[in-house]
């Protein structure tokens, strides 16, 4: 039998079956229409609202190292949502903690070691040696909490305005000594 003959006989059989079972035909047509009208009514009752895309700060896994992993846990505990891409979304970047004293020390040492043939700047060497001396004298007297913060960092403003600490207490806290051996 040819294809068109078989298709015609199949359609004729289906048409005859549907004509004899009118109630079943009505249910098969009405049920999808009923569900479709429910979807239309829900869409008209609750119009969609615009939601911006959400970018979260990256969190390092334990395999990235202990320091980035702990910084990711502590610094991103509240899991904020940003409207624009965060710096850590770029490939190859482990953490957004470039402002900490340890990260700055590692980046300065890396830059000094990688580009020592091209850049023999005495200023970079003195900067790294100064930070190493500061870390070496970790008796707690020379190293202050202020040394761990970058310039124009808003931690003291946060403590003053959001936590309602008096400015004298904030200054005392910023001048508090830090003992790296205990930390």
PDB file of C-alpha atoms in Angstrom:
ATOM      1  CA  UNK A   1       0.000   0.000   0.000  1.00  0.00           C
ATOM      2  CA  UNK A   2       1.195   3.479  -0.765  1.00  0.00           C
ATOM      3  CA  UNK A   3       1.938   6.021   1.933  1.00  0.00           C
ATOM      4  CA  UNK A   4      -0.883   8.383   0.995  1.00  0.00           C
ATOM      5  CA  UNK A   5      -3.432   5.566   0.976  1.00  0.00           C
ATOM      6  CA  UNK A   6      -2.386   4.452   4.469  1.00  0.00           C
ATOM      7  CA  UNK A   7      -2.506   8.031   5.755  1.00  0.00           C
ATOM      8  CA  UNK A   8      -5.965   8.570   4.295  1.00  0.00           C
ATOM      9  CA  UNK A   9      -7.298   5.352   5.854  1.00  0.00           C
ATOM     10  CA  UNK A  10      -5.797   6.276   9.242  1.00  0.00           C
ATOM     11  CA  UNK A  11      -7.362   9.749   9.170  1.00  0.00           C
ATOM     12  CA  UNK A  12     -10.721   8.270   8.133  1.00  0.00           C
ATOM     13  CA  UNK A  13     -10.569   5.760  11.009  1.00  0.00           C
ATOM     14  CA  UNK A  14      -9.695   8.541  13.488  1.00  0.00           C
ATOM     15  CA  UNK A  15     -12.525  10.777  12.181  1.00  0.00           C
ATOM     16  CA  UNK A  16     -15.049   7.923  12.461  1.00  0.00           C
ATOM     17  CA  UNK A  17     -13.923   7.100  16.011  1.00  0.00           C
ATOM     18  CA  UNK A  18     -14.175  10.746  17.097  1.00  0.00           C
ATOM     19  CA  UNK A  19     -17.628  11.140  15.557  1.00  0.00           C
ATOM     20  CA  UNK A  20     -18.937   8.150  17.529  1.00  0.00           C
ATOM     21  CA  UNK A  21     -17.371   9.320  20.863  1.00  0.00           C
ATOM     22  CA  UNK A  22     -18.666  12.926  21.078  1.00  0.00           C
ATOM     23  CA  UNK A  23     -18.257  13.299  24.863  1.00  0.00           C
ATOM     24  CA  UNK A  24     -14.622  12.179  24.707  1.00  0.00           C
ATOM     25  CA  UNK A  25     -14.028  14.562  21.784  1.00  0.00           C
ATOM     26  CA  UNK A  26     -15.465  17.493  23.781  1.00  0.00           C
ATOM     27  CA  UNK A  27     -13.254  16.689  26.790  1.00  0.00           C
ATOM     28  CA  UNK A  28     -10.134  16.364  24.602  1.00  0.00           C
ATOM     29  CA  UNK A  29     -10.791  19.789  23.079  1.00  0.00           C
ATOM     30  CA  UNK A  30     -12.115  21.605  26.186  1.00  0.00           C
ATOM     31  CA  UNK A  31      -9.487  20.495  28.719  1.00  0.00           C
ATOM     32  CA  UNK A  32      -6.447  22.100  27.014  1.00  0.00           C
ATOM     33  CA  UNK A  33      -8.505  25.232  26.305  1.00  0.00           C
ATOM     34  CA  UNK A  34      -9.535  25.406  29.983  1.00  0.00           C
ATOM     35  CA  UNK A  35      -5.902  25.174  31.142  1.00  0.00           C
ATOM     36  CA  UNK A  36      -4.865  27.762  28.549  1.00  0.00           C
ATOM     37  CA  UNK A  37      -7.526  30.216  29.780  1.00  0.00           C
ATOM     38  CA  UNK A  38      -6.343  29.715  33.371  1.00  0.00           C
ATOM     39  CA  UNK A  39      -2.824  30.672  32.279  1.00  0.00           C
ATOM     40  CA  UNK A  40      -4.147  33.772  30.496  1.00  0.00           C
ATOM     41  CA  UNK A  41      -6.146  34.876  33.563  1.00  0.00           C
ATOM     42  CA  UNK A  42      -3.148  34.430  35.873  1.00  0.00           C
ATOM     43  CA  UNK A  43      -0.945  36.419  33.500  1.00  0.00           C
ATOM     44  CA  UNK A  44      -3.499  39.252  33.321  1.00  0.00           C
ATOM     45  CA  UNK A  45      -4.022  39.269  37.115  1.00  0.00           C
ATOM     46  CA  UNK A  46      -0.310  39.376  37.954  1.00  0.00           C
ATOM     47  CA  UNK A  47       1.619  41.288  35.315  1.00  0.00           C
ATOM     48  CA  UNK A  48       5.351  40.562  35.161  1.00  0.00           C
ATOM     49  CA  UNK A  49       7.728  42.969  36.870  1.00  0.00           C
ATOM     50  CA  UNK A  50      11.227  43.925  35.840  1.00  0.00           C
ATOM     51  CA  UNK A  51      13.958  42.235  37.885  1.00  0.00           C
ATOM     52  CA  UNK A  52      17.560  43.147  37.237  1.00  0.00           C
ATOM     53  CA  UNK A  53      20.174  40.464  36.876  1.00  0.00           C
ATOM     54  CA  UNK A  54      21.974  39.532  40.041  1.00  0.00           C
ATOM     55  CA  UNK A  55      25.759  39.281  40.388  1.00  0.00           C
ATOM     56  CA  UNK A  56      27.116  37.761  43.574  1.00  0.00           C
ATOM     57  CA  UNK A  57      30.646  38.204  44.883  1.00  0.00           C
ATOM     58  CA  UNK A  58      32.754  35.164  44.196  1.00  0.00           C
ATOM     59  CA  UNK A  59      33.653  32.795  46.974  1.00  0.00           C
ATOM     60  CA  UNK A  60      36.788  30.719  46.747  1.00  0.00           C
ATOM     61  CA  UNK A  61      36.660  26.978  47.286  1.00  0.00           C
ATOM     62  CA  UNK A  62      39.015  25.348  49.833  1.00  0.00           C
ATOM     63  CA  UNK A  63      41.266  24.187  47.014  1.00  0.00           C
ATOM     64  CA  UNK A  64      42.128  27.846  46.231  1.00  0.00           C
ATOM     65  CA  UNK A  65      43.928  28.132  49.553  1.00  0.00           C
ATOM     66  CA  UNK A  66      43.005  28.688  53.149  1.00  0.00           C
ATOM     67  CA  UNK A  67      43.252  32.493  53.133  1.00  0.00           C
ATOM     68  CA  UNK A  68      40.959  33.120  50.105  1.00  0.00           C
ATOM     69  CA  UNK A  69      38.512  30.494  51.358  1.00  0.00           C
ATOM     70  CA  UNK A  70      38.177  32.062  54.818  1.00  0.00           C
ATOM     71  CA  UNK A  71      38.011  35.572  53.334  1.00  0.00           C
ATOM     72  CA  UNK A  72      35.188  34.413  51.045  1.00  0.00           C
ATOM     73  CA  UNK A  73      33.243  33.014  53.974  1.00  0.00           C
ATOM     74  CA  UNK A  74      33.698  35.984  56.301  1.00  0.00           C
ATOM     75  CA  UNK A  75      33.517  38.905  53.876  1.00  0.00           C
ATOM     76  CA  UNK A  76      30.509  37.622  51.890  1.00  0.00           C
ATOM     77  CA  UNK A  77      28.449  36.226  54.764  1.00  0.00           C
ATOM     78  CA  UNK A  78      25.366  38.293  53.904  1.00  0.00           C
ATOM     79  CA  UNK A  79      25.574  37.274  50.188  1.00  0.00           C
ATOM     80  CA  UNK A  80      24.758  40.668  48.604  1.00  0.00           C
ATOM     81  CA  UNK A  81      23.307  41.005  45.104  1.00  0.00           C
ATOM     82  CA  UNK A  82      24.868  43.568  42.761  1.00  0.00           C
ATOM     83  CA  UNK A  83      23.347  44.989  39.589  1.00  0.00           C
ATOM     84  CA  UNK A  84      26.645  44.975  37.676  1.00  0.00           C
ATOM     85  CA  UNK A  85      29.333  42.273  37.310  1.00  0.00           C
ATOM     86  CA  UNK A  86      31.707  41.979  40.224  1.00  0.00           C
ATOM     87  CA  UNK A  87      35.492  42.055  39.746  1.00  0.00           C
ATOM     88  CA  UNK A  88      35.787  38.399  40.748  1.00  0.00           C
ATOM     89  CA  UNK A  89      33.729  37.153  37.796  1.00  0.00           C
ATOM     90  CA  UNK A  90      36.714  37.406  35.491  1.00  0.00           C
ATOM     91  CA  UNK A  91      38.421  34.088  34.787  1.00  0.00           C
ATOM     92  CA  UNK A  92      41.514  33.394  36.840  1.00  0.00           C
ATOM     93  CA  UNK A  93      40.648  35.710  39.756  1.00  0.00           C
ATOM     94  CA  UNK A  94      40.280  33.900  43.061  1.00  0.00           C
ATOM     95  CA  UNK A  95      39.139  36.650  45.427  1.00  0.00           C
ATOM     96  CA  UNK A  96      37.980  40.249  45.684  1.00  0.00           C
ATOM     97  CA  UNK A  97      40.324  40.870  48.580  1.00  0.00           C
ATOM     98  CA  UNK A  98      43.041  42.844  46.822  1.00  0.00           C
ATOM     99  CA  UNK A  99      42.956  45.527  49.511  1.00  0.00           C
ATOM    100  CA  UNK A 100      44.035  43.389  52.461  1.00  0.00           C
ATOM    101  CA  UNK A 101      47.607  43.698  53.687  1.00  0.00           C
ATOM    102  CA  UNK A 102      48.428  40.046  52.976  1.00  0.00           C
ATOM    103  CA  UNK A 103      47.046  40.244  49.426  1.00  0.00           C
ATOM    104  CA  UNK A 104      48.956  43.453  48.790  1.00  0.00           C
ATOM    105  CA  UNK A 105      52.137  41.833  50.098  1.00  0.00           C
ATOM    106  CA  UNK A 106      51.695  38.815  47.813  1.00  0.00           C
ATOM    107  CA  UNK A 107      50.860  40.956  44.775  1.00  0.00           C
ATOM    108  CA  UNK A 108      53.869  43.220  45.360  1.00  0.00           C
ATOM    109  CA  UNK A 109      56.193  40.246  45.787  1.00  0.00           C
ATOM    110  CA  UNK A 110      54.755  38.550  42.701  1.00  0.00           C
ATOM    111  CA  UNK A 111      55.115  41.711  40.611  1.00  0.00           C
ATOM    112  CA  UNK A 112      58.648  42.160  41.867  1.00  0.00           C
ATOM    113  CA  UNK A 113      59.634  38.561  41.119  1.00  0.00           C
ATOM    114  CA  UNK A 114      57.874  38.258  37.756  1.00  0.00           C
ATOM    115  CA  UNK A 115      59.010  41.564  36.305  1.00  0.00           C
ATOM    116  CA  UNK A 116      62.411  41.825  37.947  1.00  0.00           C
ATOM    117  CA  UNK A 117      64.185  41.715  34.576  1.00  0.00           C
ATOM    118  CA  UNK A 118      62.083  44.529  33.136  1.00  0.00           C
ATOM    119  CA  UNK A 119      61.342  46.679  36.194  1.00  0.00           C
ATOM    120  CA  UNK A 120      64.206  47.121  38.630  1.00  0.00           C
ATOM    121  CA  UNK A 121      62.542  49.913  40.539  1.00  0.00           C
ATOM    122  CA  UNK A 122      64.033  50.525  43.970  1.00  0.00           C
ATOM    123  CA  UNK A 123      60.701  51.918  45.102  1.00  0.00           C
ATOM    124  CA  UNK A 124      58.962  48.539  44.675  1.00  0.00           C
ATOM    125  CA  UNK A 125      61.724  46.763  46.536  1.00  0.00           C
ATOM    126  CA  UNK A 126      61.512  49.244  49.401  1.00  0.00           C
ATOM    127  CA  UNK A 127      57.724  48.882  49.541  1.00  0.00           C
ATOM    128  CA  UNK A 128      57.905  45.087  49.781  1.00  0.00           C
ATOM    129  CA  UNK A 129      60.737  45.222  52.330  1.00  0.00           C
ATOM    130  CA  UNK A 130      58.778  47.723  54.415  1.00  0.00           C
ATOM    131  CA  UNK A 131      55.768  45.436  54.503  1.00  0.00           C
ATOM    132  CA  UNK A 132      57.938  42.441  55.334  1.00  0.00           C
ATOM    133  CA  UNK A 133      59.575  44.389  58.172  1.00  0.00           C
ATOM    134  CA  UNK A 134      56.165  45.372  59.447  1.00  0.00           C
ATOM    135  CA  UNK A 135      55.036  41.737  59.396  1.00  0.00           C
ATOM    136  CA  UNK A 136      58.315  40.623  60.972  1.00  0.00           C
ATOM    137  CA  UNK A 137      57.826  42.974  63.896  1.00  0.00           C
ATOM    138  CA  UNK A 138      54.532  41.372  64.825  1.00  0.00           C
ATOM    139  CA  UNK A 139      54.848  42.096  68.508  1.00  0.00           C
ATOM    140  CA  UNK A 140      51.486  43.841  68.362  1.00  0.00           C
ATOM    141  CA  UNK A 141      52.908  47.273  69.171  1.00  0.00           C
ATOM    142  CA  UNK A 142      53.974  48.343  65.675  1.00  0.00           C
ATOM    143  CA  UNK A 143      51.087  46.793  63.737  1.00  0.00           C
ATOM    144  CA  UNK A 144      47.766  48.652  64.087  1.00  0.00           C
ATOM    145  CA  UNK A 145      44.324  47.797  62.748  1.00  0.00           C
ATOM    146  CA  UNK A 146      44.600  50.926  60.594  1.00  0.00           C
ATOM    147  CA  UNK A 147      47.533  49.286  58.744  1.00  0.00           C
ATOM    148  CA  UNK A 148      45.237  46.548  57.450  1.00  0.00           C
ATOM    149  CA  UNK A 149      42.870  49.030  55.802  1.00  0.00           C
ATOM    150  CA  UNK A 150      43.490  50.775  52.507  1.00  0.00           C
ATOM    151  CA  UNK A 151      43.286  54.548  52.140  1.00  0.00           C
ATOM    152  CA  UNK A 152      39.744  55.949  52.018  1.00  0.00           C
ATOM    153  CA  UNK A 153      38.282  52.684  53.285  1.00  0.00           C
ATOM    154  CA  UNK A 154      34.886  53.189  54.890  1.00  0.00           C
ATOM    155  CA  UNK A 155      35.178  50.744  57.805  1.00  0.00           C
ATOM    156  CA  UNK A 156      35.503  53.567  60.345  1.00  0.00           C
ATOM    157  CA  UNK A 157      32.541  55.388  58.738  1.00  0.00           C
ATOM    158  CA  UNK A 158      30.554  52.168  58.919  1.00  0.00           C
ATOM    159  CA  UNK A 159      31.323  51.771  62.623  1.00  0.00           C
ATOM    160  CA  UNK A 160      30.526  55.415  63.310  1.00  0.00           C
ATOM    161  CA  UNK A 161      27.247  55.678  61.360  1.00  0.00           C
ATOM    162  CA  UNK A 162      25.733  52.166  61.227  1.00  0.00           C
ATOM    163  CA  UNK A 163      26.881  50.753  64.562  1.00  0.00           C
ATOM    164  CA  UNK A 164      26.529  54.163  66.282  1.00  0.00           C
ATOM    165  CA  UNK A 165      29.938  54.016  67.890  1.00  0.00           C
ATOM    166  CA  UNK A 166      31.293  57.375  69.014  1.00  0.00           C
ATOM    167  CA  UNK A 167      34.119  58.690  66.878  1.00  0.00           C
ATOM    168  CA  UNK A 168      36.565  58.558  69.790  1.00  0.00           C
ATOM    169  CA  UNK A 169      35.872  54.838  70.244  1.00  0.00           C
ATOM    170  CA  UNK A 170      36.292  54.261  66.508  1.00  0.00           C
ATOM    171  CA  UNK A 171      39.666  56.039  66.570  1.00  0.00           C
ATOM    172  CA  UNK A 172      40.778  53.963  69.569  1.00  0.00           C
ATOM    173  CA  UNK A 173      39.715  50.803  67.745  1.00  0.00           C
ATOM    174  CA  UNK A 174      41.604  51.830  64.608  1.00  0.00           C
ATOM    175  CA  UNK A 175      44.763  52.442  66.654  1.00  0.00           C
ATOM    176  CA  UNK A 176      44.469  49.093  68.447  1.00  0.00           C
ATOM    177  CA  UNK A 177      47.507  46.836  68.141  1.00  0.00           C
ATOM    178  CA  UNK A 178      47.331  43.554  66.215  1.00  0.00           C
ATOM    179  CA  UNK A 179      49.463  40.544  67.105  1.00  0.00           C
ATOM    180  CA  UNK A 180      49.762  38.342  64.017  1.00  0.00           C
ATOM    181  CA  UNK A 181      51.092  35.386  66.009  1.00  0.00           C
ATOM    182  CA  UNK A 182      47.860  35.266  67.998  1.00  0.00           C
ATOM    183  CA  UNK A 183      45.720  35.857  64.931  1.00  0.00           C
TER     184      UNK A 183
END
